[in-house]
PDB file of C-alpha atoms in Angstrom:
ATOM      1  CA  MET A  13     -24.712  -9.814 -66.448  1.00 47.00           C
ATOM      2  CA  PRO A  14     -27.251  -8.629 -63.911  1.00 49.00           C
ATOM      3  CA  PRO A  15     -26.188  -5.772 -61.669  1.00 50.00           C
ATOM      4  CA  GLN A  16     -24.724  -6.722 -58.308  1.00 48.00           C
ATOM      5  CA  SER A  17     -26.981  -6.324 -55.338  1.00 45.00           C
ATOM      6  CA  SER A  18     -26.071  -3.783 -52.690  1.00 43.00           C
ATOM      7  CA  SER A  19     -25.172  -6.619 -50.350  1.00 42.00           C
ATOM      8  CA  GLU A  20     -22.622  -7.816 -52.895  1.00 40.00           C
ATOM      9  CA  GLU A  21     -21.267  -4.338 -53.551  1.00 44.00           C
ATOM     10  CA  GLU A  22     -20.719  -3.550 -49.854  1.00 44.00           C
ATOM     11  CA  ALA A  23     -19.763  -6.457 -47.673  1.00 36.00           C
ATOM     12  CA  PRO A  24     -20.722  -5.895 -44.062  1.00 36.00           C
ATOM     13  CA  ALA A  25     -17.880  -4.740 -41.858  1.00 39.00           C
ATOM     14  CA  ALA A  26     -16.519  -7.366 -39.542  1.00 46.00           C
ATOM     15  CA  SER A  27     -17.748  -6.758 -36.037  1.00 61.00           C
ATOM     16  CA  VAL A  28     -15.139  -5.919 -33.427  1.00 62.00           C
ATOM     17  CA  PRO A  29     -14.832  -8.620 -30.763  1.00 77.00           C
ATOM     18  CA  PRO A  30     -16.668  -7.437 -27.639  1.00 91.00           C
ATOM     19  CA  VAL A  31     -13.627  -7.565 -25.372  1.00 95.00           C
ATOM     20  CA  LEU A  32     -11.507  -5.510 -27.755  1.00 94.00           C
ATOM     21  CA  ALA A  33     -14.307  -2.998 -28.283  1.00 93.00           C
ATOM     22  CA  MET A  34     -14.650  -2.519 -24.532  1.00 95.00           C
ATOM     23  CA  LEU A  35     -10.911  -2.008 -24.190  1.00 96.00           C
ATOM     24  CA  GLU A  36     -10.770   0.500 -27.029  1.00 95.00           C
ATOM     25  CA  ASN A  37     -13.642   2.562 -25.644  1.00 95.00           C
ATOM     26  CA  ALA A  38     -12.234   2.537 -22.121  1.00 97.00           C
ATOM     27  CA  ALA A  39      -8.731   3.450 -23.255  1.00 96.00           C
ATOM     28  CA  GLU A  40     -10.117   6.438 -25.176  1.00 96.00           C
ATOM     29  CA  ARG A  41     -12.023   7.624 -22.084  1.00 96.00           C
ATOM     30  CA  LEU A  42      -8.998   7.216 -19.820  1.00 96.00           C
ATOM     31  CA  GLU A  43      -6.653   8.906 -22.279  1.00 96.00           C
ATOM     32  CA  ALA A  44      -9.023  11.850 -22.526  1.00 96.00           C
ATOM     33  CA  ALA A  45      -8.902  12.100 -18.720  1.00 95.00           C
ATOM     34  CA  ASP A  46      -5.062  11.964 -18.700  1.00 94.00           C
ATOM     35  CA  CYS A  47      -5.075   8.621 -16.898  1.00 93.00           C
ATOM     36  CA  ALA A  48      -1.844   7.017 -18.015  1.00 91.00           C
ATOM     37  CA  PRO A  49      -1.127   4.350 -19.064  1.00 95.00           C
ATOM     38  CA  ALA A  50      -4.644   4.355 -20.513  1.00 95.00           C
ATOM     39  CA  ARG A  51      -4.615   1.045 -22.398  1.00 96.00           C
ATOM     40  CA  ARG A  52      -2.948  -0.943 -19.662  1.00 96.00           C
ATOM     41  CA  THR A  53      -5.251   0.535 -17.040  1.00 96.00           C
ATOM     42  CA  ALA A  54      -8.261  -0.408 -19.179  1.00 96.00           C
ATOM     43  CA  GLU A  55      -6.894  -3.954 -19.314  1.00 96.00           C
ATOM     44  CA  TRP A  56      -6.374  -4.133 -15.540  1.00 95.00           C
ATOM     45  CA  ILE A  57      -9.935  -3.037 -14.844  1.00 96.00           C
ATOM     46  CA  LEU A  58     -11.487  -5.387 -17.398  1.00 96.00           C
ATOM     47  CA  ALA A  59      -9.408  -8.292 -16.127  1.00 95.00           C
ATOM     48  CA  GLU A  60     -10.826  -7.585 -12.666  1.00 94.00           C
ATOM     49  CA  VAL A  61     -14.426  -7.452 -13.915  1.00 95.00           C
ATOM     50  CA  LEU A  62     -14.135 -10.632 -16.000  1.00 95.00           C
ATOM     51  CA  GLU A  63     -11.987 -12.417 -13.396  1.00 93.00           C
ATOM     52  CA  ALA A  64      -9.379 -13.163 -16.011  1.00 93.00           C
ATOM     53  CA  SER A  65      -5.721 -12.419 -16.603  1.00 92.00           C
ATOM     54  CA  ARG A  66      -4.716  -9.646 -18.981  1.00 91.00           C
ATOM     55  CA  ALA A  67      -3.338 -12.292 -21.352  1.00 94.00           C
ATOM     56  CA  ALA A  68      -6.689 -14.091 -21.329  1.00 94.00           C
ATOM     57  CA  LEU A  69      -8.444 -10.953 -22.562  1.00 95.00           C
ATOM     58  CA  TYR A  70      -6.587 -11.233 -25.867  1.00 94.00           C
ATOM     59  CA  ALA A  71      -6.674 -15.017 -25.984  1.00 94.00           C
ATOM     60  CA  ARG A  72     -10.487 -14.924 -25.954  1.00 92.00           C
ATOM     61  CA  PRO A  73     -11.490 -11.561 -27.465  1.00 92.00           C
ATOM     62  CA  ASN A  74     -14.848 -12.976 -28.599  1.00 91.00           C
ATOM     63  CA  ARG A  75     -15.888 -14.268 -25.201  1.00 90.00           C
ATOM     64  CA  PRO A  76     -19.462 -13.251 -24.387  1.00 90.00           C
ATOM     65  CA  VAL A  77     -19.771 -10.351 -21.977  1.00 92.00           C
ATOM     66  CA  SER A  78     -23.002  -9.870 -20.075  1.00 93.00           C
ATOM     67  CA  PRO A  79     -24.733  -6.466 -20.012  1.00 93.00           C
ATOM     68  CA  ALA A  80     -24.169  -6.394 -16.249  1.00 94.00           C
ATOM     69  CA  ALA A  81     -20.422  -6.838 -16.718  1.00 94.00           C
ATOM     70  CA  VAL A  82     -20.342  -4.121 -19.380  1.00 94.00           C
ATOM     71  CA  GLN A  83     -22.175  -1.758 -17.042  1.00 95.00           C
ATOM     72  CA  GLN A  84     -19.860  -2.579 -14.140  1.00 96.00           C
ATOM     73  CA  TYR A  85     -16.783  -2.058 -16.310  1.00 96.00           C
ATOM     74  CA  GLU A  86     -17.932   1.286 -17.634  1.00 96.00           C
ATOM     75  CA  ALA A  87     -18.720   2.448 -14.103  1.00 97.00           C
ATOM     76  CA  LEU A  88     -15.272   1.494 -12.815  1.00 97.00           C
ATOM     77  CA  VAL A  89     -13.536   3.144 -15.762  1.00 97.00           C
ATOM     78  CA  GLU A  90     -15.519   6.318 -15.150  1.00 97.00           C
ATOM     79  CA  ARG A  91     -14.608   6.341 -11.451  1.00 96.00           C
ATOM     80  CA  HIS A  92     -10.926   6.278 -12.375  1.00 96.00           C
ATOM     81  CA  ALA A  93     -11.425   8.880 -15.110  1.00 96.00           C
ATOM     82  CA  GLN A  94     -12.983  11.132 -12.475  1.00 94.00           C
ATOM     83  CA  GLY A  95      -9.841  10.928 -10.340  1.00 93.00           C
ATOM     84  CA  GLU A  96     -10.354   7.986  -8.003  1.00 94.00           C
ATOM     85  CA  PRO A  97      -7.085   6.038  -7.521  1.00 94.00           C
ATOM     86  CA  LEU A  98      -6.893   2.799  -9.473  1.00 95.00           C
ATOM     87  CA  GLN A  99      -6.234   0.864  -6.256  1.00 95.00           C
ATOM     88  CA  HIS A 100      -9.553   2.040  -4.832  1.00 95.00           C
ATOM     89  CA  VAL A 101     -11.335   1.285  -8.102  1.00 95.00           C
ATOM     90  CA  LEU A 102      -9.963  -2.258  -8.113  1.00 95.00           C
ATOM     91  CA  GLY A 103     -10.289  -2.636  -4.354  1.00 95.00           C
ATOM     92  CA  HIS A 104      -6.768  -4.014  -3.927  1.00 96.00           C
ATOM     93  CA  THR A 105      -3.113  -3.482  -4.695  1.00 96.00           C
ATOM     94  CA  SER A 106       0.078  -5.528  -4.759  1.00 96.00           C
ATOM     95  CA  PHE A 107       2.577  -5.125  -1.927  1.00 97.00           C
ATOM     96  CA  TYR A 108       5.673  -7.265  -1.480  1.00 97.00           C
ATOM     97  CA  GLY A 109       4.046  -9.931  -3.604  1.00 96.00           C
ATOM     98  CA  LEU A 110       0.810  -9.963  -1.593  1.00 98.00           C
ATOM     99  CA  ARG A 111      -2.653  -8.920  -2.718  1.00 97.00           C
ATOM    100  CA  ILE A 112      -3.666  -6.284  -0.171  1.00 98.00           C
ATOM    101  CA  GLN A 113      -7.260  -5.063  -0.064  1.00 97.00           C
ATOM    102  CA  VAL A 114      -7.604  -1.302   0.266  1.00 97.00           C
ATOM    103  CA  SER A 115     -10.287   1.120   1.383  1.00 95.00           C
ATOM    104  CA  PRO A 116     -10.592   4.759   2.495  1.00 94.00           C
ATOM    105  CA  ALA A 117      -9.920   3.527   6.047  1.00 95.00           C
ATOM    106  CA  ALA A 118      -6.161   3.314   5.533  1.00 96.00           C
ATOM    107  CA  LEU A 119      -3.261   4.497   3.435  1.00 95.00           C
ATOM    108  CA  VAL A 120      -2.854   2.705   0.109  1.00 96.00           C
ATOM    109  CA  PRO A 121       0.432   0.743   0.366  1.00 96.00           C
ATOM    110  CA  ARG A 122       3.171   2.373  -1.700  1.00 93.00           C
ATOM    111  CA  PRO A 123       6.183   0.755  -3.412  1.00 92.00           C
ATOM    112  CA  GLU A 124       8.583   2.878  -1.313  1.00 92.00           C
ATOM    113  CA  THR A 125       7.293   1.194   1.835  1.00 95.00           C
ATOM    114  CA  GLU A 126       8.698  -2.089   0.530  1.00 95.00           C
ATOM    115  CA  THR A 127      12.106  -0.561   1.376  1.00 92.00           C
ATOM    116  CA  VAL A 128      11.079  -0.625   5.036  1.00 95.00           C
ATOM    117  CA  VAL A 129      10.065  -4.288   4.805  1.00 97.00           C
ATOM    118  CA  ALA A 130      13.440  -5.129   3.240  1.00 95.00           C
ATOM    119  CA  GLN A 131      15.244  -3.229   6.012  1.00 95.00           C
ATOM    120  CA  ALA A 132      13.214  -5.023   8.649  1.00 97.00           C
ATOM    121  CA  LEU A 133      13.958  -8.446   7.178  1.00 98.00           C
ATOM    122  CA  ASP A 134      17.643  -7.588   7.060  1.00 96.00           C
ATOM    123  CA  ALA A 135      17.537  -6.568  10.731  1.00 96.00           C
ATOM    124  CA  LEU A 136      16.056  -9.977  11.577  1.00 97.00           C
ATOM    125  CA  SER A 137      18.379 -12.068   9.410  1.00 95.00           C
ATOM    126  CA  ASP A 138      20.176 -13.611  12.397  1.00 95.00           C
ATOM    127  CA  VAL A 139      17.156 -13.877  14.731  1.00 97.00           C
ATOM    128  CA  ASP A 140      15.190 -17.090  15.137  1.00 97.00           C
ATOM    129  CA  ALA A 141      11.442 -16.836  15.819  1.00 98.00           C
ATOM    130  CA  PRO A 142      11.506 -13.032  16.114  1.00 98.00           C
ATOM    131  CA  ARG A 143       8.898 -10.963  17.950  1.00 98.00           C
ATOM    132  CA  ILE A 144       7.660  -8.037  15.839  1.00 98.00           C
ATOM    133  CA  LEU A 145       5.353  -5.062  16.446  1.00 98.00           C
ATOM    134  CA  ASP A 146       4.083  -2.962  13.516  1.00 98.00           C
ATOM    135  CA  VAL A 147       2.907   0.421  14.837  1.00 98.00           C
ATOM    136  CA  GLY A 148       0.195   2.235  12.854  1.00 97.00           C
ATOM    137  CA  THR A 149      -0.436  -0.824  10.728  1.00 98.00           C
ATOM    138  CA  GLY A 150      -3.227   0.626   8.543  1.00 98.00           C
ATOM    139  CA  SER A 151      -4.074  -2.042   5.965  1.00 98.00           C
ATOM    140  CA  GLY A 152      -1.689  -4.411   7.722  1.00 98.00           C
ATOM    141  CA  CYS A 153       0.620  -4.539   4.714  1.00 98.00           C
ATOM    142  CA  ILE A 154       3.942  -4.357   6.586  1.00 98.00           C
ATOM    143  CA  ALA A 155       2.979  -6.830   9.303  1.00 98.00           C
ATOM    144  CA  LEU A 156       1.529  -9.273   6.794  1.00 98.00           C
ATOM    145  CA  ALA A 157       4.525  -9.028   4.467  1.00 98.00           C
ATOM    146  CA  LEU A 158       6.860  -9.741   7.378  1.00 98.00           C
ATOM    147  CA  LYS A 159       4.783 -12.701   8.526  1.00 98.00           C
ATOM    148  CA  HIS A 160       4.691 -14.036   4.971  1.00 98.00           C
ATOM    149  CA  GLU A 161       8.472 -13.769   4.645  1.00 98.00           C
ATOM    150  CA  ARG A 162       9.158 -15.001   8.186  1.00 98.00           C
ATOM    151  CA  PRO A 163       6.563 -17.646   9.061  1.00 98.00           C
ATOM    152  CA  ASP A 164       8.470 -18.339  12.285  1.00 98.00           C
ATOM    153  CA  ALA A 165       7.861 -14.791  13.558  1.00 98.00           C
ATOM    154  CA  ARG A 166       5.309 -13.794  16.156  1.00 98.00           C
ATOM    155  CA  VAL A 167       3.821 -10.641  14.665  1.00 98.00           C
ATOM    156  CA  TYR A 168       1.724  -8.010  16.400  1.00 98.00           C
ATOM    157  CA  ALA A 169       0.234  -4.922  14.771  1.00 98.00           C
ATOM    158  CA  CYS A 170      -1.532  -1.933  16.298  1.00 98.00           C
ATOM    159  CA  ASP A 171      -3.426   1.114  15.108  1.00 97.00           C
ATOM    160  CA  VAL A 172      -5.467   3.885  16.693  1.00 97.00           C
ATOM    161  CA  SER A 173      -8.211   3.558  14.062  1.00 97.00           C
ATOM    162  CA  PRO A 174     -10.834   0.807  14.509  1.00 97.00           C
ATOM    163  CA  ASP A 175     -11.685   1.100  10.801  1.00 97.00           C
ATOM    164  CA  ALA A 176      -8.058   0.538   9.819  1.00 98.00           C
ATOM    165  CA  LEU A 177      -7.878  -2.471  12.129  1.00 98.00           C
ATOM    166  CA  ALA A 178     -11.011  -3.883  10.500  1.00 98.00           C
ATOM    167  CA  LEU A 179      -9.314  -3.590   7.097  1.00 98.00           C
ATOM    168  CA  ALA A 180      -6.144  -5.196   8.450  1.00 98.00           C
ATOM    169  CA  ARG A 181      -8.290  -8.009   9.851  1.00 98.00           C
ATOM    170  CA  THR A 182      -9.875  -8.538   6.430  1.00 98.00           C
ATOM    171  CA  ASN A 183      -6.426  -8.773   4.836  1.00 98.00           C
ATOM    172  CA  ARG A 184      -5.218 -11.107   7.558  1.00 98.00           C
ATOM    173  CA  GLU A 185      -8.115 -13.469   6.973  1.00 98.00           C
ATOM    174  CA  SER A 186      -7.928 -13.374   3.172  1.00 98.00           C
ATOM    175  CA  LEU A 187      -4.188 -14.117   3.214  1.00 98.00           C
ATOM    176  CA  GLY A 188      -4.379 -16.684   5.986  1.00 98.00           C
ATOM    177  CA  LEU A 189      -1.498 -15.105   7.916  1.00 98.00           C
ATOM    178  CA  GLU A 190      -1.417 -15.053  11.701  1.00 98.00           C
ATOM    179  CA  VAL A 191      -0.976 -11.499  12.971  1.00 98.00           C
ATOM    180  CA  GLN A 192      -2.343 -10.327  16.314  1.00 98.00           C
ATOM    181  CA  LEU A 193      -4.136  -6.976  15.988  1.00 98.00           C
ATOM    182  CA  LEU A 194      -4.334  -4.465  18.832  1.00 97.00           C
ATOM    183  CA  GLU A 195      -5.863  -1.003  19.244  1.00 97.00           C
ATOM    184  CA  ALA A 196      -3.303   1.455  20.606  1.00 96.00           C
ATOM    185  CA  ASP A 197      -2.551   5.176  20.328  1.00 95.00           C
ATOM    186  CA  LEU A 198       1.081   6.063  19.665  1.00 95.00           C
ATOM    187  CA  GLN A 199       0.558   9.578  21.011  1.00 92.00           C
ATOM    188  CA  ALA A 200      -1.106   8.563  24.249  1.00 89.00           C
ATOM    189  CA  GLU A 201       0.704   9.151  27.512  1.00 87.00           C
ATOM    190  CA  GLY A 202       2.592   6.118  28.653  1.00 88.00           C
ATOM    191  CA  ILE A 203       2.818   2.832  26.813  1.00 92.00           C
ATOM    192  CA  PRO A 204      -0.353   0.726  26.509  1.00 91.00           C
ATOM    193  CA  ALA A 205      -0.170  -2.341  28.725  1.00 91.00           C
ATOM    194  CA  ALA A 206      -1.536  -4.571  25.948  1.00 91.00           C
ATOM    195  CA  LEU A 207       1.567  -4.129  23.803  1.00 96.00           C
ATOM    196  CA  PRO A 208       4.106  -6.966  23.749  1.00 96.00           C
ATOM    197  CA  GLY A 209       7.615  -6.582  25.113  1.00 95.00           C
ATOM    198  CA  ALA A 210      10.980  -8.205  24.441  1.00 97.00           C
ATOM    199  CA  LEU A 211      10.626  -7.285  20.772  1.00 98.00           C
ATOM    200  CA  ASP A 212      13.236  -8.073  18.175  1.00 98.00           C
ATOM    201  CA  LEU A 213      11.734  -5.452  15.879  1.00 98.00           C
ATOM    202  CA  LEU A 214       9.513  -2.421  16.148  1.00 98.00           C
ATOM    203  CA  VAL A 215       8.555  -1.210  12.677  1.00 98.00           C
ATOM    204  CA  SER A 216       6.363   1.681  11.541  1.00 98.00           C
ATOM    205  CA  ASN A 217       5.264   3.851   8.646  1.00 98.00           C
ATOM    206  CA  PRO A 218       3.910   6.777  10.683  1.00 97.00           C
ATOM    207  CA  PRO A 219       2.252   9.963   9.394  1.00 96.00           C
ATOM    208  CA  TYR A 220       5.104  12.267   8.369  1.00 96.00           C
ATOM    209  CA  ILE A 221       3.798  14.891   5.931  1.00 95.00           C
ATOM    210  CA  PRO A 222       3.700  18.432   7.399  1.00 94.00           C
ATOM    211  CA  ASP A 223       0.312  20.113   7.074  1.00 94.00           C
ATOM    212  CA  ALA A 224       1.977  22.860   5.022  1.00 94.00           C
ATOM    213  CA  GLU A 225       2.608  20.338   2.221  1.00 94.00           C
ATOM    214  CA  ALA A 226      -1.032  19.276   1.899  1.00 92.00           C
ATOM    215  CA  ASP A 227      -1.671  21.396  -1.187  1.00 92.00           C
ATOM    216  CA  THR A 228       1.372  19.943  -2.948  1.00 93.00           C
ATOM    217  CA  LEU A 229       0.054  16.380  -2.807  1.00 90.00           C
ATOM    218  CA  PRO A 230      -1.691  14.803  -5.806  1.00 88.00           C
ATOM    219  CA  SER A 231      -5.458  14.857  -5.450  1.00 87.00           C
ATOM    220  CA  THR A 232      -5.471  11.048  -5.559  1.00 85.00           C
ATOM    221  CA  VAL A 233      -3.540  11.120  -2.267  1.00 90.00           C
ATOM    222  CA  ARG A 234      -5.020  14.203  -0.596  1.00 89.00           C
ATOM    223  CA  GLU A 235      -8.642  13.313  -1.292  1.00 90.00           C
ATOM    224  CA  TYR A 236      -8.598   9.529  -0.854  1.00 92.00           C
ATOM    225  CA  ASP A 237      -6.002   8.598   1.772  1.00 93.00           C
ATOM    226  CA  PRO A 238      -7.095   9.326   5.363  1.00 93.00           C
ATOM    227  CA  ALA A 239      -5.578  12.486   6.835  1.00 92.00           C
ATOM    228  CA  LEU A 240      -4.899  10.568  10.040  1.00 92.00           C
ATOM    229  CA  SER A 241      -2.418   8.402   8.113  1.00 93.00           C
ATOM    230  CA  LEU A 242      -0.783  11.226   6.187  1.00 94.00           C
ATOM    231  CA  PHE A 243      -0.253  14.367   8.218  1.00 95.00           C
ATOM    232  CA  ALA A 244       2.007  15.172  11.156  1.00 93.00           C
ATOM    233  CA  GLY A 245       0.769  18.684  11.858  1.00 93.00           C
ATOM    234  CA  GLU A 246       3.452  21.359  12.046  1.00 94.00           C
ATOM    235  CA  ASP A 247       6.117  18.977  13.355  1.00 94.00           C
ATOM    236  CA  PRO A 248       7.214  16.256  10.920  1.00 93.00           C
ATOM    237  CA  LEU A 249       9.001  14.417  13.755  1.00 96.00           C
ATOM    238  CA  CYS A 250       6.064  14.328  16.181  1.00 96.00           C
ATOM    239  CA  TYR A 251       5.436  10.593  15.705  1.00 97.00           C
ATOM    240  CA  TYR A 252       9.098   9.582  15.796  1.00 98.00           C
ATOM    241  CA  ARG A 253       9.612  10.750  19.370  1.00 97.00           C
ATOM    242  CA  PRO A 254       7.070   8.302  20.809  1.00 97.00           C
ATOM    243  CA  LEU A 255       8.314   5.614  18.409  1.00 97.00           C
ATOM    244  CA  LEU A 256      11.775   6.091  19.901  1.00 97.00           C
ATOM    245  CA  ARG A 257      10.291   5.859  23.397  1.00 96.00           C
ATOM    246  CA  TRP A 258       8.308   2.716  22.510  1.00 97.00           C
ATOM    247  CA  GLY A 259      11.350   1.153  20.878  1.00 97.00           C
ATOM    248  CA  LYS A 260      13.558   1.694  23.899  1.00 96.00           C
ATOM    249  CA  ALA A 261      10.868   0.382  26.256  1.00 96.00           C
ATOM    250  CA  LEU A 262       9.566  -2.586  24.234  1.00 97.00           C
ATOM    251  CA  CYS A 263      12.598  -3.849  22.322  1.00 98.00           C
ATOM    252  CA  ARG A 264      15.052  -6.212  23.906  1.00 97.00           C
ATOM    253  CA  PRO A 265      18.713  -5.078  23.984  1.00 97.00           C
ATOM    254  CA  GLY A 266      19.883  -5.296  20.381  1.00 96.00           C
ATOM    255  CA  GLY A 267      16.317  -5.166  19.058  1.00 98.00           C
ATOM    256  CA  ALA A 268      15.781  -3.034  15.951  1.00 98.00           C
ATOM    257  CA  VAL A 269      13.630   0.014  15.285  1.00 98.00           C
ATOM    258  CA  VAL A 270      12.838   0.512  11.584  1.00 98.00           C
ATOM    259  CA  CYS A 271      10.709   3.409  10.294  1.00 98.00           C
ATOM    260  CA  GLU A 272       9.691   4.960   7.023  1.00 97.00           C
ATOM    261  CA  ALA A 273      10.413   8.679   6.825  1.00 97.00           C
ATOM    262  CA  HIS A 274       9.768  11.716   4.643  1.00 96.00           C
ATOM    263  CA  ALA A 275      12.675  12.015   2.211  1.00 95.00           C
ATOM    264  CA  GLU A 276      13.362  15.566   3.380  1.00 96.00           C
ATOM    265  CA  TYR A 277      13.404  14.593   7.062  1.00 97.00           C
ATOM    266  CA  ALA A 278      15.005  11.138   7.087  1.00 97.00           C
ATOM    267  CA  ASP A 279      18.325  12.560   8.274  1.00 97.00           C
ATOM    268  CA  ALA A 280      16.526  14.455  11.043  1.00 97.00           C
ATOM    269  CA  VAL A 281      14.820  11.238  12.164  1.00 98.00           C
ATOM    270  CA  ALA A 282      18.195   9.484  12.157  1.00 98.00           C
ATOM    271  CA  ALA A 283      19.703  12.274  14.263  1.00 98.00           C
ATOM    272  CA  LEU A 284      16.781  12.014  16.707  1.00 98.00           C
ATOM    273  CA  PHE A 285      17.358   8.278  17.061  1.00 98.00           C
ATOM    274  CA  ARG A 286      21.089   8.775  17.664  1.00 97.00           C
ATOM    275  CA  ARG A 287      20.478  11.440  20.306  1.00 97.00           C
ATOM    276  CA  GLY A 288      17.922   9.126  21.897  1.00 96.00           C
ATOM    277  CA  GLY A 289      20.503   6.403  22.371  1.00 96.00           C
ATOM    278  CA  LEU A 290      19.868   4.015  19.470  1.00 97.00           C
ATOM    279  CA  ALA A 291      22.983   2.407  18.068  1.00 97.00           C
ATOM    280  CA  GLY A 292      24.054   1.777  14.481  1.00 96.00           C
ATOM    281  CA  VAL A 293      21.528   4.195  12.991  1.00 97.00           C
ATOM    282  CA  THR A 294      21.433   4.141   9.178  1.00 96.00           C
ATOM    283  CA  VAL A 295      19.309   5.647   6.398  1.00 96.00           C
ATOM    284  CA  ASP A 296      18.440   3.581   3.317  1.00 94.00           C
ATOM    285  CA  ALA A 297      17.233   4.867  -0.050  1.00 94.00           C
ATOM    286  CA  ASP A 298      14.055   3.678  -1.744  1.00 90.00           C
ATOM    287  CA  LEU A 299      13.855   2.428  -5.332  1.00 86.00           C
ATOM    288  CA  SER A 300      13.903   6.002  -6.648  1.00 90.00           C
ATOM    289  CA  GLY A 301      17.080   6.796  -4.725  1.00 93.00           C
ATOM    290  CA  ARG A 302      15.453   9.010  -2.090  1.00 94.00           C
ATOM    291  CA  PRO A 303      16.190   8.629   1.659  1.00 95.00           C
ATOM    292  CA  ARG A 304      13.316   6.550   3.017  1.00 94.00           C
ATOM    293  CA  GLY A 305      14.043   3.952   5.695  1.00 95.00           C
ATOM    294  CA  VAL A 306      15.659   4.742   9.043  1.00 97.00           C
ATOM    295  CA  LYS A 307      17.009   1.877  11.140  1.00 97.00           C
ATOM    296  CA  GLY A 308      18.636   1.710  14.564  1.00 97.00           C
ATOM    297  CA  ARG A 309      19.007  -0.717  17.469  1.00 97.00           C
ATOM    298  CA  ARG A 310      18.433  -0.513  21.153  1.00 96.00           C
ATOM    299  CA  ALA A 311      21.879  -0.481  22.691  1.00 89.00           C
ATOM    300  CA  ARG A 312      23.020  -3.801  24.095  1.00 83.00           C
ATOM    301  CA  THR A 313      23.763  -3.918  27.794  1.00 69.00           C
ATOM    302  CA  PRO A 314      27.467  -3.910  28.643  1.00 57.00           C
TER     303      PRO A 314
END
């Protein structure tokens, strides 16, 4: 019998499907950079690049991938490995079931802020066609979530940052939700004339982190979220005082004021609201059990 050829002795190894190979390489890079969960994050990024669901990645592991897509994927994975938040890498995040586009112009929406939306919806449960103002709207996530859940509402949203308002406008247009955007400064003297009155709800997620806590924040927050949206200087209640003033001036009797608060200062915000004359002030916990949402109502006239 003639000797076997080398090709017969050593069968060529089966090639790894391109999609799986890309996922494996990316997961290794992300794991080395302590980006957990590495595999799932690699899947999220590749699904974004290929405009496919995560399930579709495994359903078609041999799908052709262009060199341009490979290059784009590797670049996005490296950005996240270098510390950039995944939401910024993807360009969007999920908030209350909505796809919200993000940018350095505004705070990335957090799951704990969904507690505030739930509180706000509860406050409006017996109100038809409510009038709502979201103060410091940022990406517009709260205002847009409320409009999505209450199509009958007339929703206004304001921010001091033109860049944040531009992002909110982009989200408004992409979601097809009608929210009126206004530029207004919460810390300005007086109350801007452009703001609506007779509100059923004033809602806000204001800056509430004391400057002294800056070094304790993760770098993904400290270096990528705008300081204007994060920090309250030396006084963690400095934005709640004007919010109380706006609420009492702009809300109708019985209208609600709902705010997100620092877990360590939520009780202090509640006490401020009680001293300021709001009725029925309560503090709700977020999904992790920490005090987060503060709610009160403008007192009804006798």
